GROMACS .gro file of C-alpha atoms in nm:
model
  196
    1MET     CA    1  -9.678 -13.024   8.873
    2GLU     CA    2  -9.728 -12.673   8.740
    3ILE     CA    3  -9.859 -12.406   8.975
    4LEU     CA    4 -10.081 -12.147   8.813
    5LYS     CA    5 -10.070 -11.787   8.937
    6PRO     CA    6 -10.374 -11.566   8.947
    7GLU     CA    7 -10.387 -11.338   8.643
    8ASN     CA    8 -10.317 -11.023   8.842
    9GLN     CA    9  -9.990 -11.168   8.973
   10VAL     CA   10  -9.841 -11.275   8.640
   11ASP     CA   11  -9.506 -11.103   8.567
   12HIS     CA   12  -9.570 -10.839   8.831
   13PRO     CA   13  -9.209 -10.699   8.826
   14ALA     CA   14  -9.210 -10.671   8.444
   15ARG     CA   15  -9.546 -10.491   8.444
   16ALA     CA   16  -9.426 -10.253   8.716
   17ARG     CA   17  -9.116 -10.171   8.509
   18GLU     CA   18  -9.334 -10.112   8.202
   19ASP     CA   19  -9.569  -9.883   8.397
   20ALA     CA   20  -9.274  -9.689   8.542
   21GLY     CA   21  -9.130  -9.652   8.191
   22TRP     CA   22  -9.455  -9.503   8.059
   23GLN     CA   23  -9.485  -9.271   8.359
   24HIS     CA   24  -9.128  -9.152   8.304
   25PHE     CA   25  -9.195  -9.100   7.930
   26LEU     CA   26  -9.516  -8.901   7.994
   27ARG     CA   27  -9.347  -8.687   8.262
   28ASP     CA   28  -9.058  -8.608   8.022
   29LEU     CA   29  -9.305  -8.530   7.742
   30PHE     CA   30  -9.506  -8.286   7.958
   31GLU     CA   31  -9.188  -8.121   8.089
   32THR     CA   32  -9.061  -8.073   7.733
   33ILE     CA   33  -9.392  -7.929   7.612
   34GLY     CA   34  -9.410  -7.701   7.919
   35LEU     CA   35  -9.055  -7.575   7.865
   36ALA     CA   36  -9.124  -7.513   7.495
   37LEU     CA   37  -9.436  -7.309   7.583
   38VAL     CA   38  -9.246  -7.103   7.842
   39LEU     CA   39  -8.964  -7.034   7.592
   40PHE     CA   40  -9.217  -6.944   7.321
   41ALA     CA   41  -9.394  -6.698   7.554
   42LEU     CA   42  -9.063  -6.547   7.667
   43ILE     CA   43  -8.933  -6.504   7.311
   44ASN     CA   44  -9.262  -6.343   7.202
   45THR     CA   45  -9.248  -6.106   7.500
   46LEU     CA   46  -8.895  -5.991   7.418
   47THR     CA   47  -8.898  -5.998   7.038
   48ALA     CA   48  -9.117  -5.978   6.731
   49ARG     CA   49  -9.061  -6.104   6.381
   50VAL     CA   50  -9.174  -5.899   6.082
   51ARG     CA   51  -9.164  -5.941   5.708
   52VAL     CA   52  -9.055  -5.650   5.491
   53ASP     CA   53  -9.326  -5.592   5.231
   54GLY     CA   54  -9.239  -5.349   4.956
   55PHE     CA   55  -8.947  -5.133   4.860
   56SER     CA   56  -8.972  -4.832   5.094
   57MET     CA   57  -8.654  -4.922   5.287
   58LEU     CA   58  -8.424  -4.994   4.991
   59PRO     CA   59  -8.129  -5.030   4.989
   60THR     CA   60  -8.115  -5.111   5.363
   61LEU     CA   61  -8.397  -5.369   5.367
   62ARG     CA   62  -8.538  -5.560   5.072
   63ASP     CA   63  -8.884  -5.694   4.995
   64GLY     CA   64  -8.942  -6.037   5.151
   65GLU     CA   65  -8.669  -6.019   5.415
   66LEU     CA   66  -8.762  -6.130   5.767
   67VAL     CA   67  -8.645  -5.908   6.051
   68LEU     CA   68  -8.607  -5.974   6.424
   69VAL     CA   69  -8.729  -5.684   6.640
   70ASN     CA   70  -8.618  -5.602   6.997
   71LYS     CA   71  -8.941  -5.511   7.180
   72LEU     CA   72  -8.754  -5.401   7.494
   73ALA     CA   73  -8.521  -5.157   7.318
   74TYR     CA   74  -8.722  -4.850   7.421
   75ARG     CA   75  -8.845  -4.962   7.760
   76PHE     CA   76  -8.582  -4.749   7.936
   77SER     CA   77  -8.475  -4.520   7.652
   78SER     CA   78  -8.624  -4.333   7.357
   79PRO     CA   79  -8.576  -4.388   6.985
   80ALA     CA   80  -8.273  -4.204   6.847
   81ARG     CA   81  -8.226  -4.041   6.509
   82GLY     CA   82  -8.114  -4.308   6.264
   83ASP     CA   83  -8.286  -4.599   6.442
   84ILE     CA   84  -8.486  -4.832   6.220
   85ILE     CA   85  -8.810  -4.902   6.405
   86VAL     CA   86  -9.119  -5.117   6.365
   87PHE     CA   87  -9.450  -4.957   6.460
   88ARG     CA   88  -9.827  -4.986   6.428
   89SER     CA   89  -9.954  -4.783   6.135
   90THR     CA   90 -10.144  -4.464   6.213
   91THR     CA   91 -10.377  -4.522   5.915
   92ASN     CA   92 -10.438  -4.899   5.947
   93THR     CA   93 -10.411  -5.041   6.301
   94ASP     CA   94 -10.376  -5.398   6.168
   95MET     CA   95 -10.059  -5.306   5.978
   96GLU     CA   96  -9.703  -5.284   6.105
   97LEU     CA   97  -9.451  -5.066   5.922
   98ILE     CA   98  -9.074  -5.027   5.931
   99LYS     CA   99  -8.903  -4.688   5.880
  100ARG     CA  100  -8.604  -4.482   5.996
  101VAL     CA  101  -8.634  -4.217   6.269
  102ILE     CA  102  -8.543  -3.872   6.132
  103GLY     CA  103  -8.704  -3.611   6.358
  104LEU     CA  104  -8.740  -3.629   6.736
  105PRO     CA  105  -8.996  -3.452   6.957
  106GLY     CA  106  -8.952  -3.074   6.946
  107GLU     CA  107  -8.741  -3.072   6.629
  108THR     CA  108  -8.813  -2.911   6.294
  109VAL     CA  109  -8.765  -3.120   5.979
  110GLN     CA  110  -8.728  -2.948   5.643
  111ILE     CA  111  -8.704  -3.129   5.311
  112GLY     CA  112  -8.617  -2.950   4.990
  113GLY     CA  113  -8.355  -2.933   4.718
  114GLY     CA  114  -8.288  -3.305   4.761
  115ARG     CA  115  -8.178  -3.263   5.125
  116VAL     CA  116  -8.322  -3.334   5.468
  117LEU     CA  117  -8.250  -3.077   5.738
  118VAL     CA  118  -8.319  -3.109   6.110
  119ASN     CA  119  -8.325  -2.781   6.301
  120GLY     CA  120  -8.161  -2.617   5.998
  121GLN     CA  121  -7.873  -2.866   5.975
  122ALA     CA  122  -7.843  -3.108   5.683
  123LEU     CA  123  -7.830  -3.480   5.753
  124ASN     CA  124  -7.552  -3.688   5.604
  125GLU     CA  125  -7.747  -3.985   5.465
  126PRO     CA  126  -7.527  -4.233   5.277
  127TYR     CA  127  -7.788  -4.509   5.320
  128ILE     CA  128  -8.072  -4.361   5.107
  129HIS     CA  129  -8.173  -4.491   4.765
  130ALA     CA  130  -8.210  -4.142   4.611
  131SER     CA  131  -8.249  -3.785   4.730
  132PRO     CA  132  -8.609  -3.683   4.804
  133ASN     CA  133  -8.785  -3.508   4.516
  134TYR     CA  134  -9.048  -3.347   4.741
  135SER     CA  135  -9.041  -3.061   4.990
  136GLY     CA  136  -9.204  -2.952   5.310
  137GLU     CA  137  -9.151  -2.845   5.668
  138TRP     CA  138  -9.274  -3.021   5.982
  139HIS     CA  139  -9.250  -2.926   6.352
  140VAL     CA  140  -9.247  -3.252   6.551
  141PRO     CA  141  -9.476  -3.223   6.856
  142PRO     CA  142  -9.396  -3.376   7.196
  143GLY     CA  143  -9.470  -3.749   7.208
  144TYR     CA  144  -9.425  -3.794   6.832
  145LEU     CA  145  -9.155  -3.891   6.581
  146PHE     CA  146  -9.093  -3.804   6.216
  147VAL     CA  147  -9.001  -4.118   6.019
  148LEU     CA  148  -8.895  -4.172   5.658
  149GLY     CA  149  -8.823  -4.472   5.440
  150ASP     CA  150  -8.470  -4.501   5.299
  151ASN     CA  151  -8.622  -4.519   4.950
  152ARG     CA  152  -8.740  -4.160   4.991
  153ASN     CA  153  -8.937  -4.129   4.667
  154ASP     CA  154  -9.122  -4.459   4.702
  155SER     CA  155  -9.223  -4.459   5.069
  156SER     CA  156  -9.546  -4.388   5.254
  157ASP     CA  157  -9.412  -4.219   5.567
  158SER     CA  158  -9.432  -3.904   5.779
  159HIS     CA  159  -9.397  -3.677   5.477
  160SER     CA  160  -9.731  -3.813   5.350
  161TRP     CA  161  -9.934  -3.923   5.655
  162GLY     CA  162  -9.788  -3.715   5.938
  163PHE     CA  163  -9.623  -3.779   6.272
  164LEU     CA  164  -9.584  -4.114   6.445
  165PRO     CA  165  -9.702  -4.133   6.808
  166VAL     CA  166  -9.420  -4.277   7.021
  167GLU     CA  167  -9.676  -4.511   7.179
  168ASN     CA  168  -9.716  -4.686   6.841
  169VAL     CA  169  -9.352  -4.798   6.840
  170ILE     CA  170  -9.321  -5.177   6.879
  171GLY     CA  171  -8.943  -5.200   6.886
  172LYS     CA  172  -8.608  -5.162   6.718
  173ALA     CA  173  -8.519  -5.372   6.412
  174MET     CA  174  -8.207  -5.571   6.500
  175LEU     CA  175  -8.136  -5.856   6.260
  176ILE     CA  176  -8.221  -5.977   5.910
  177TYR     CA  177  -8.261  -6.353   5.959
  178TRP     CA  178  -8.419  -6.463   5.630
  179PRO     CA  179  -8.324  -6.546   5.363
  180PRO     CA  180  -7.997  -6.693   5.492
  181PRO     CA  181  -7.771  -6.521   5.234
  182ASP     CA  182  -7.899  -6.182   5.363
  183TRP     CA  183  -7.835  -6.262   5.730
  184ALA     CA  184  -7.694  -5.949   5.893
  185MET     CA  185  -7.720  -5.720   6.191
  186ILE     CA  186  -7.907  -5.402   6.099
  187ASP     CA  187  -7.687  -5.095   6.103
  188HIS     CA  188  -7.854  -4.810   6.291
  189VAL     CA  189  -7.669  -4.509   6.155
  190ARG     CA  190  -7.608  -4.243   6.416
  191MET     CA  191  -7.682  -3.944   6.200
  192ALA     CA  192  -7.470  -3.652   6.298
  193LEU     CA  193  -7.605  -3.312   6.208
  194ALA     CA  194  -7.373  -3.134   5.968
  195ALA     CA  195  -7.281  -2.771   6.030
  196PRO     CA  196  -7.538  -2.531   5.880
   0.00000   0.00000   0.00000
């Protein structure tokens, strides 16, 4: 004679195992999503990713390259001459630009005769595309930087729009990560001032 079990008692151990399996799966899924969100927030706090648009930083950076930026680089220090920095534009707040630091607060930058001088001393600049074909003199005020593109004659930079407030600096360009053949650490030339 067959004994029938009430419906709620049928295969109780198997159903409990199935429920425990789903609970374990959902807990793992939520932990994975939570960890991914924490890592995403942490990475975005420490770094930024920017795309090079245009030719103002040739030959150092090319149009279309993607660059990783260290947002903490200047938390405890200041930009140095030769650093390649990413900053918010002074003319369009929705735009981020990338240029090289040339003049620091309190310095005088002179451009003429195809040379860049800081405080009367010429910079040795092996990284530029061509010598600048313009001239001028700028006295960098406190709290500001003078920045130029490496492609001096095809760059919208401090020689055309003025000084960069230090507070606009987002971070220091560190790594070209796209396209893969261009992968490289960015060389921040420590520009020594030549003797006058």
